[in-house]
XYZ file of N, CA and C in Angstrom:
513
model
N -24.463 65.186 4.890
C -22.928 64.854 4.734
C -22.494 64.292 3.475
N -22.244 65.215 2.853
C -21.995 65.276 1.313
C -20.551 64.622 1.083
N -21.061 63.638 0.138
C -19.405 62.243 -0.862
C -19.357 63.217 -1.851
N -17.660 63.301 -1.585
C -17.142 63.695 -2.641
C -16.385 62.184 -3.736
N -16.907 62.015 -5.038
C -16.541 60.775 -5.744
C -14.689 60.930 -6.735
N -14.191 59.928 -6.859
C -13.498 60.101 -7.690
C -13.075 59.874 -8.823
N -12.655 59.657 -9.371
C -12.829 59.612 -11.107
C -12.205 57.944 -11.164
N -11.912 57.142 -11.375
C -10.649 56.801 -12.003
C -10.885 55.941 -13.065
N -9.810 56.250 -14.481
C -9.231 55.578 -15.184
C -8.517 54.848 -16.004
N -8.150 53.204 -16.615
C -6.795 52.672 -16.896
C -6.863 53.277 -18.199
N -5.878 54.334 -18.903
C -5.283 54.410 -19.591
C -4.535 53.115 -20.246
N -4.177 53.480 -21.847
C -4.357 52.426 -23.099
C -3.000 51.300 -22.795
N -1.903 51.823 -21.526
C -0.366 51.263 -21.456
C -0.929 50.721 -19.383
N -2.470 50.346 -19.427
C -2.723 49.464 -18.072
C -2.175 50.927 -17.237
N -1.476 51.776 -16.577
C -1.423 51.685 -15.856
C -3.163 53.293 -15.286
N -3.261 52.868 -13.662
C -4.187 53.400 -13.527
C -4.154 55.245 -12.729
N -5.002 55.738 -13.521
C -4.468 57.505 -12.737
C -6.251 58.258 -12.442
N -5.904 58.650 -11.649
C -6.039 59.029 -10.282
C -7.011 60.762 -11.365
N -7.945 61.478 -11.931
C -8.740 61.474 -12.485
C -7.982 63.151 -11.835
N -8.592 63.583 -10.700
C -8.578 64.845 -9.685
C -8.096 64.688 -9.350
N -7.529 63.985 -8.952
C -5.514 64.496 -8.148
C -4.711 65.289 -9.304
N -3.443 66.429 -8.306
C -2.682 67.404 -8.991
C -1.836 65.809 -9.875
N -1.976 66.315 -11.519
C -0.758 65.600 -13.021
C 0.522 66.670 -12.831
N 1.117 66.830 -11.951
C 2.275 67.619 -11.569
C 3.270 66.202 -11.314
N 3.272 65.156 -10.269
C 3.890 63.296 -10.936
C 4.258 63.219 -12.680
N 2.678 63.019 -12.498
C 2.573 62.593 -13.882
C 2.502 62.694 -14.377
N 3.248 63.827 -14.939
C 3.893 64.848 -16.333
C 5.316 63.628 -16.448
N 5.921 63.054 -15.909
C 7.947 63.137 -15.411
C 7.448 61.899 -15.376
N 6.208 60.889 -14.584
C 6.562 58.983 -15.466
C 5.345 58.904 -15.202
N 4.780 58.016 -16.583
C 3.507 57.711 -16.476
C 3.293 56.866 -15.530
N 3.703 56.388 -15.134
C 3.283 54.931 -14.387
C 3.127 55.319 -12.495
N 3.720 56.400 -12.319
C 2.950 56.976 -11.409
C 1.660 56.874 -11.261
N 1.290 56.947 -9.363
C -0.179 58.640 -9.488
C 0.010 58.206 -8.322
N -0.759 59.384 -8.171
C 0.286 60.472 -6.901
C -1.397 59.996 -6.198
N -0.937 60.649 -5.651
C -2.549 60.367 -3.771
C -2.319 61.167 -3.225
N -3.097 61.836 -2.677
C -3.171 62.933 -1.220
C -1.869 62.929 -0.656
N -1.204 63.608 0.065
C -0.657 62.713 1.353
C -1.703 62.782 2.427
N -1.421 62.798 3.803
C -2.420 61.900 4.593
C -2.068 62.969 5.787
N -3.013 63.100 6.578
C -2.366 65.146 7.516
C -1.269 63.923 8.556
N -0.228 65.082 9.429
C 0.418 63.964 9.930
C -0.486 63.948 11.299
N -0.486 62.496 11.757
C -0.947 62.149 13.340
C -0.946 62.656 14.356
N -1.871 62.985 15.137
C -2.049 63.634 16.432
C -1.029 63.607 17.329
N -0.824 64.878 17.511
C 0.786 64.304 18.839
C -0.571 64.039 20.450
N -0.040 63.357 21.569
C -1.119 62.543 22.167
C 0.462 62.734 23.614
N -0.167 62.686 25.071
C 0.306 62.564 25.606
C -0.100 61.009 26.218
N 0.909 60.836 27.299
C 0.803 59.222 27.556
C -0.091 59.277 28.885
N -0.115 59.978 29.691
C -1.851 59.658 29.855
C -3.111 59.458 29.289
N -2.627 60.591 28.180
C -4.205 60.840 27.323
C -4.330 58.632 26.787
N -2.886 58.664 26.740
C -2.900 57.170 25.567
C -3.812 56.457 26.069
N -2.642 56.189 27.658
C -3.415 54.676 28.536
C -4.801 55.488 29.240
N -5.352 56.855 29.034
C -6.817 56.735 29.183
C -7.887 55.989 28.192
N -7.079 56.704 27.163
C -7.128 55.941 25.782
C -7.689 54.369 26.096
N -6.876 53.429 25.630
C -5.832 52.258 25.990
C -7.351 51.403 26.556
N -7.332 51.771 28.206
C -8.392 51.498 29.108
C -9.701 51.544 29.030
N -9.932 52.929 28.156
C -11.471 53.158 27.859
C -11.529 52.321 26.995
N -10.864 52.108 25.636
C -11.394 51.237 25.077
C -11.475 49.127 25.068
N -10.379 49.212 25.966
C -10.343 47.898 26.566
C -12.186 47.516 27.791
N -12.428 47.845 28.335
C -13.318 48.141 29.079
C -14.026 48.331 28.053
N -14.395 49.357 26.605
C -16.003 49.076 25.666
C -15.673 47.435 24.800
N -14.416 47.089 24.634
C -14.044 46.046 24.320
C -15.018 44.813 24.711
N -14.489 45.003 26.534
C -15.748 43.700 27.030
C -17.226 44.237 26.775
N -17.833 45.627 27.102
C -18.927 45.487 26.919
C -19.781 45.753 26.701
N -19.127 45.703 25.191
C -19.784 44.837 23.316
C -19.903 43.206 23.523
N -18.852 42.742 24.096
C -18.600 41.413 23.821
C -19.598 40.396 24.801
N -19.609 41.025 26.300
C -21.270 41.205 26.902
C -22.087 41.041 26.459
N -22.409 41.946 25.329
C -24.011 42.667 25.308
C -23.861 41.826 24.541
N -22.848 41.303 23.802
C -23.360 40.348 22.249
C -23.958 38.894 22.843
N -23.094 38.556 24.069
C -23.725 37.252 24.467
C -24.384 37.211 25.455
N -24.730 38.044 25.824
C -25.794 38.663 26.622
C -25.432 37.536 28.429
N -24.026 38.014 28.547
C -23.906 37.475 29.639
C -23.934 38.644 30.909
N -22.693 38.787 31.958
C -22.577 39.568 32.390
C -20.955 40.127 32.037
N -20.022 41.055 32.249
C -19.397 40.453 31.015
C -17.679 40.169 32.386
N -17.954 39.396 33.455
C -17.017 38.835 34.405
C -17.523 37.395 33.092
N -17.771 37.596 32.610
C -18.931 35.673 32.530
C -18.583 34.861 31.250
N -17.196 35.343 31.008
C -17.433 35.157 29.366
C -16.631 33.620 29.055
N -17.813 33.407 28.400
C -17.883 31.725 27.983
C -16.083 31.341 26.935
N -16.213 30.645 27.414
C -14.808 29.525 26.837
C -15.489 28.284 26.260
N -14.787 28.980 25.489
C -14.948 27.895 24.140
C -14.522 26.547 24.154
N -14.404 25.683 24.117
C -13.965 24.319 23.765
C -13.293 23.468 23.289
N -11.569 23.163 23.692
C -10.870 22.933 22.330
C -11.009 21.282 21.924
N -10.613 21.489 20.128
C -10.747 20.895 19.700
C -10.192 19.305 20.068
N -11.282 17.412 20.277
C -10.385 16.795 20.618
C -9.667 16.355 19.985
N -9.146 16.956 19.507
C -7.298 16.752 18.528
C -6.461 17.115 19.639
N -7.053 17.624 20.184
C -6.295 19.413 20.296
C -5.959 18.484 22.355
N -6.749 17.947 22.843
C -6.830 17.442 24.312
C -6.322 16.488 23.840
N -6.266 14.927 22.811
C -5.201 14.308 22.735
C -3.819 14.215 22.549
N -3.757 15.382 21.622
C -2.266 15.388 21.633
C -1.615 15.940 23.013
N -2.444 17.457 24.226
C -2.217 17.275 25.276
C -2.037 16.114 26.477
N -3.141 15.320 26.405
C -3.006 14.427 27.451
C -1.556 13.056 26.610
N -1.565 12.767 25.338
C -0.185 12.249 24.670
C 0.656 12.995 25.560
N 1.258 14.664 25.462
C 2.213 15.383 25.645
C 2.485 14.586 27.464
N 1.888 14.785 28.188
C 1.071 14.406 29.933
C 1.989 13.393 30.267
N 2.212 12.610 29.479
C 2.411 10.941 29.258
C 3.793 11.200 29.259
N 4.266 12.182 28.381
C 5.647 11.226 28.169
C 6.705 11.929 29.253
N 7.529 11.560 29.449
C 8.368 10.882 30.451
C 9.625 11.933 29.553
N 10.162 12.216 28.656
C 11.173 13.115 28.879
C 11.106 13.803 27.246
N 10.977 15.054 27.916
C 9.824 15.926 27.138
C 11.870 16.938 25.786
N 12.439 16.372 27.043
C 13.284 17.851 25.932
C 14.073 16.405 25.261
N 13.648 14.547 24.657
C 14.014 14.799 23.923
C 13.326 14.324 22.452
N 11.958 14.127 23.671
C 10.910 14.386 21.563
C 10.668 16.004 21.176
N 11.168 17.083 22.626
C 11.413 18.561 21.586
C 11.869 18.015 20.407
N 13.421 17.485 20.790
C 15.330 17.978 20.329
C 14.808 16.252 19.001
N 13.839 15.780 18.773
C 13.796 14.324 18.083
C 12.966 15.721 17.115
N 11.556 16.497 17.409
C 11.517 16.978 16.858
C 11.903 18.438 15.432
N 12.315 19.050 16.862
C 13.800 19.761 15.703
C 14.417 19.212 14.800
N 15.202 17.996 15.068
C 15.461 17.533 14.396
C 14.947 17.045 13.452
N 13.859 16.291 13.159
C 13.041 16.215 12.180
C 12.470 16.835 11.680
N 12.179 17.906 12.213
C 12.238 19.260 11.317
C 12.905 19.194 10.361
N 14.553 20.577 10.303
C 16.186 20.238 10.000
C 16.307 18.582 8.923
N 15.785 18.259 9.206
C 16.005 16.590 8.525
C 15.109 17.400 6.856
N 14.147 17.491 7.297
C 13.256 17.455 6.573
C 13.157 18.697 5.614
N 13.544 19.562 6.437
C 13.853 21.554 5.123
C 15.336 20.516 4.284
N 16.072 19.782 4.639
C 17.882 19.369 4.496
C 17.217 18.881 2.666
N 15.909 17.965 3.381
C 15.568 17.233 1.734
C 15.131 17.899 1.126
N 14.475 18.675 1.440
C 13.880 19.321 -0.082
C 14.753 19.757 -0.174
N 15.826 20.599 -0.042
C 17.098 21.211 -0.180
C 17.769 20.062 -1.368
N 17.649 18.894 -1.131
C 18.415 18.096 -1.530
C 17.775 17.866 -2.588
N 16.755 17.622 -2.157
C 15.262 17.146 -3.701
C 15.159 18.470 -4.928
N 15.125 20.032 -4.289
C 15.418 20.361 -6.020
C 17.101 20.653 -6.122
N 17.994 20.461 -5.673
C 18.940 20.602 -6.236
C 19.232 19.371 -6.480
N 18.199 17.805 -7.077
C 18.641 17.194 -7.066
C 18.126 17.118 -9.532
N 17.339 17.552 -9.138
C 15.744 18.344 -9.754
C 16.572 19.249 -10.658
N 17.365 20.224 -10.155
C 17.647 21.102 -11.604
C 18.984 20.368 -12.120
N 20.291 18.804 -11.898
C 20.984 18.709 -12.640
C 19.723 17.972 -14.068
N 20.535 18.209 -15.546
C 20.042 17.295 -16.393
C 18.699 16.362 -16.864
N 20.048 15.155 -16.454
C 19.800 14.912 -16.662
C 18.768 13.635 -15.268
N 19.461 13.816 -14.405
C 19.018 12.794 -12.845
C 17.602 12.611 -12.977
N 16.678 13.483 -12.810
C 15.153 13.146 -12.542
C 14.319 12.022 -14.260
N 15.578 12.761 -15.312
C 13.951 11.425 -16.119
C 15.071 10.112 -15.842
N 15.768 9.732 -15.618
C 16.531 8.807 -15.102
C 15.970 8.233 -13.871
N 16.317 8.701 -12.635
C 14.634 8.803 -11.756
C 14.081 8.413 -11.706
N 13.216 8.982 -12.327
C 11.819 8.677 -13.204
C 11.306 7.096 -13.721
N 12.385 6.704 -14.410
C 11.675 5.710 -15.324
C 12.807 4.766 -13.943
N 13.827 4.945 -13.444
C 14.086 3.683 -12.278
C 12.711 3.677 -11.191
N 12.108 4.078 -10.873
C 10.979 4.295 -10.039
C 9.957 3.433 -10.913
N 9.639 3.724 -12.249
C 8.437 2.928 -12.884
C 9.171 1.364 -13.455
N 10.171 1.483 -13.102
C 10.515 -0.215 -13.464
C 10.610 -0.578 -11.912
N 11.060 -0.506 -11.166
C 10.594 -0.460 -9.864
C 9.314 -0.764 -9.654
N 8.628 0.083 -9.846
C 6.558 0.012 -9.223
C 6.406 -1.283 -10.317
N 6.884 -1.855 -11.556
C 6.388 -3.371 -12.671
C 6.899 -3.714 -11.995
N 8.265 -4.063 -11.509
C 9.007 -5.213 -11.295
C 8.232 -5.952 -9.592
N 7.839 -5.071 -8.735
C 7.001 -5.159 -6.458
C 5.997 -5.993 -7.992
N 5.202 -4.594 -8.559
C 3.096 -4.927 -9.518
C 3.477 -6.467 -9.512
N 4.225 -6.726 -10.457
C 5.081 -8.190 -10.940
C 5.081 -9.460 -9.915
N 5.930 -8.950 -8.786
C 6.428 -10.404 -8.137
C 5.681 -10.088 -6.756
N 4.827 -9.333 -6.479
C 3.869 -9.262 -5.361
C 2.674 -9.549 -5.744
N 2.043 -8.752 -7.222
C 0.883 -8.394 -6.773
C -0.050 -9.746 -8.060
N 0.802 -9.954 -8.507
C -0.264 -10.720 -9.464
C -0.950 -11.904 -9.871
N -0.331 -12.454 -8.589
C -0.680 -14.375 -9.032
C -1.030 -14.283 -7.414
N -2.468 -14.370 -6.365
C -2.722 -14.931 -5.450
C -2.067 -15.231 -4.485
N -0.803 -16.287 -4.193
C -0.161 -17.079 -4.007
C 0.472 -15.745 -3.134
N 1.189 -14.620 -3.959
C 2.633 -13.613 -3.383
C 1.206 -12.799 -3.210
N 0.221 -12.498 -3.862
C -0.360 -11.160 -2.734
C -0.297 -11.951 -1.249
N -0.788 -12.933 -0.762
C -1.299 -13.605 0.034
C -0.113 -13.345 1.682
N 0.754 -14.141 0.617
C 2.503 -13.543 1.828
C 2.848 -11.884 1.356
N 2.720 -11.529 0.712
C 2.709 -9.672 1.332
C 1.643 -9.527 2.322
N 0.968 -9.988 2.003
C -0.281 -8.984 3.317
C -0.036 -9.604 4.355
N 0.739 -10.568 4.993
C 0.703 -11.581 6.413
C 2.181 -11.097 6.492
N 3.368 -10.918 5.737
C 4.489 -9.748 5.506
C 3.863 -8.625 5.960
N 2.938 -7.023 5.865
C 2.912 -5.935 5.921
C 2.599 -6.535 7.840
N 1.568 -7.306 7.424
C 0.502 -7.370 9.274
C 1.472 -8.432 10.474
N 3.179 -8.530 9.613
C 3.919 -8.772 10.575
C 4.795 -8.085 10.713
N 4.895 -6.966 9.920
C 5.901 -6.168 10.463
C 4.509 -4.574 10.432
N 3.393 -4.681 10.587
C 2.747 -3.289 11.015
C 3.047 -4.095 12.978
N 2.580 -5.157 13.072
C 2.643 -6.179 14.649
C 4.425 -6.086 14.739
N 5.099 -6.082 14.905
C 6.291 -5.722 15.531
C 5.677 -4.354 15.059
N 5.953 -2.800 14.930
C 5.995 -1.647 15.618
C 5.348 -1.732 16.142
N 3.345 -1.540 16.393
C 2.525 -1.705 17.379
C 2.530 -2.203 18.619
N 3.424 -3.301 17.924
C 3.437 -4.126 19.521
C 1.461 -5.008 20.153
N 2.539 -6.237 20.630
C 0.768 -6.691 20.689
C 0.710 -6.491 21.969
N -1.215 -5.780 21.393
C -1.540 -5.177 22.141
C -3.779 -5.890 22.629
């Protein structure tokens, strides 16, 4: 079985040129690479295409059976990850699936809209710098007010735990 090789070279203008391809197109435009065209696809009747498809499916099943060492009817079922099982169980417990789905879609739309809004604000000339300074100032004020002294830290911790219990509920 003989193989033909084609040499490719890169010229100084960083264009790819096939040295064995005909150069009638390359003379008019040095950036073009000429490649031989593919032959037209063979025309098959519908009946032959159906037989070929069925044969390919049967062949794929046999290969799968040989690879697993099992009979073709007993293809191994992969086990779902634990997180998928947890999500499925939580979805089964939901009573109003329409409302939850609507909230998820509304949340996705709100997220998309907020990213558009933030990118628009970011393009304004002075606003991003001013907002960054406001953020740095508020962070410094919050750290001084709540984190520097021990009684303030303990009060913040208690407030966070109380808020957590209000959200989650007592269990």
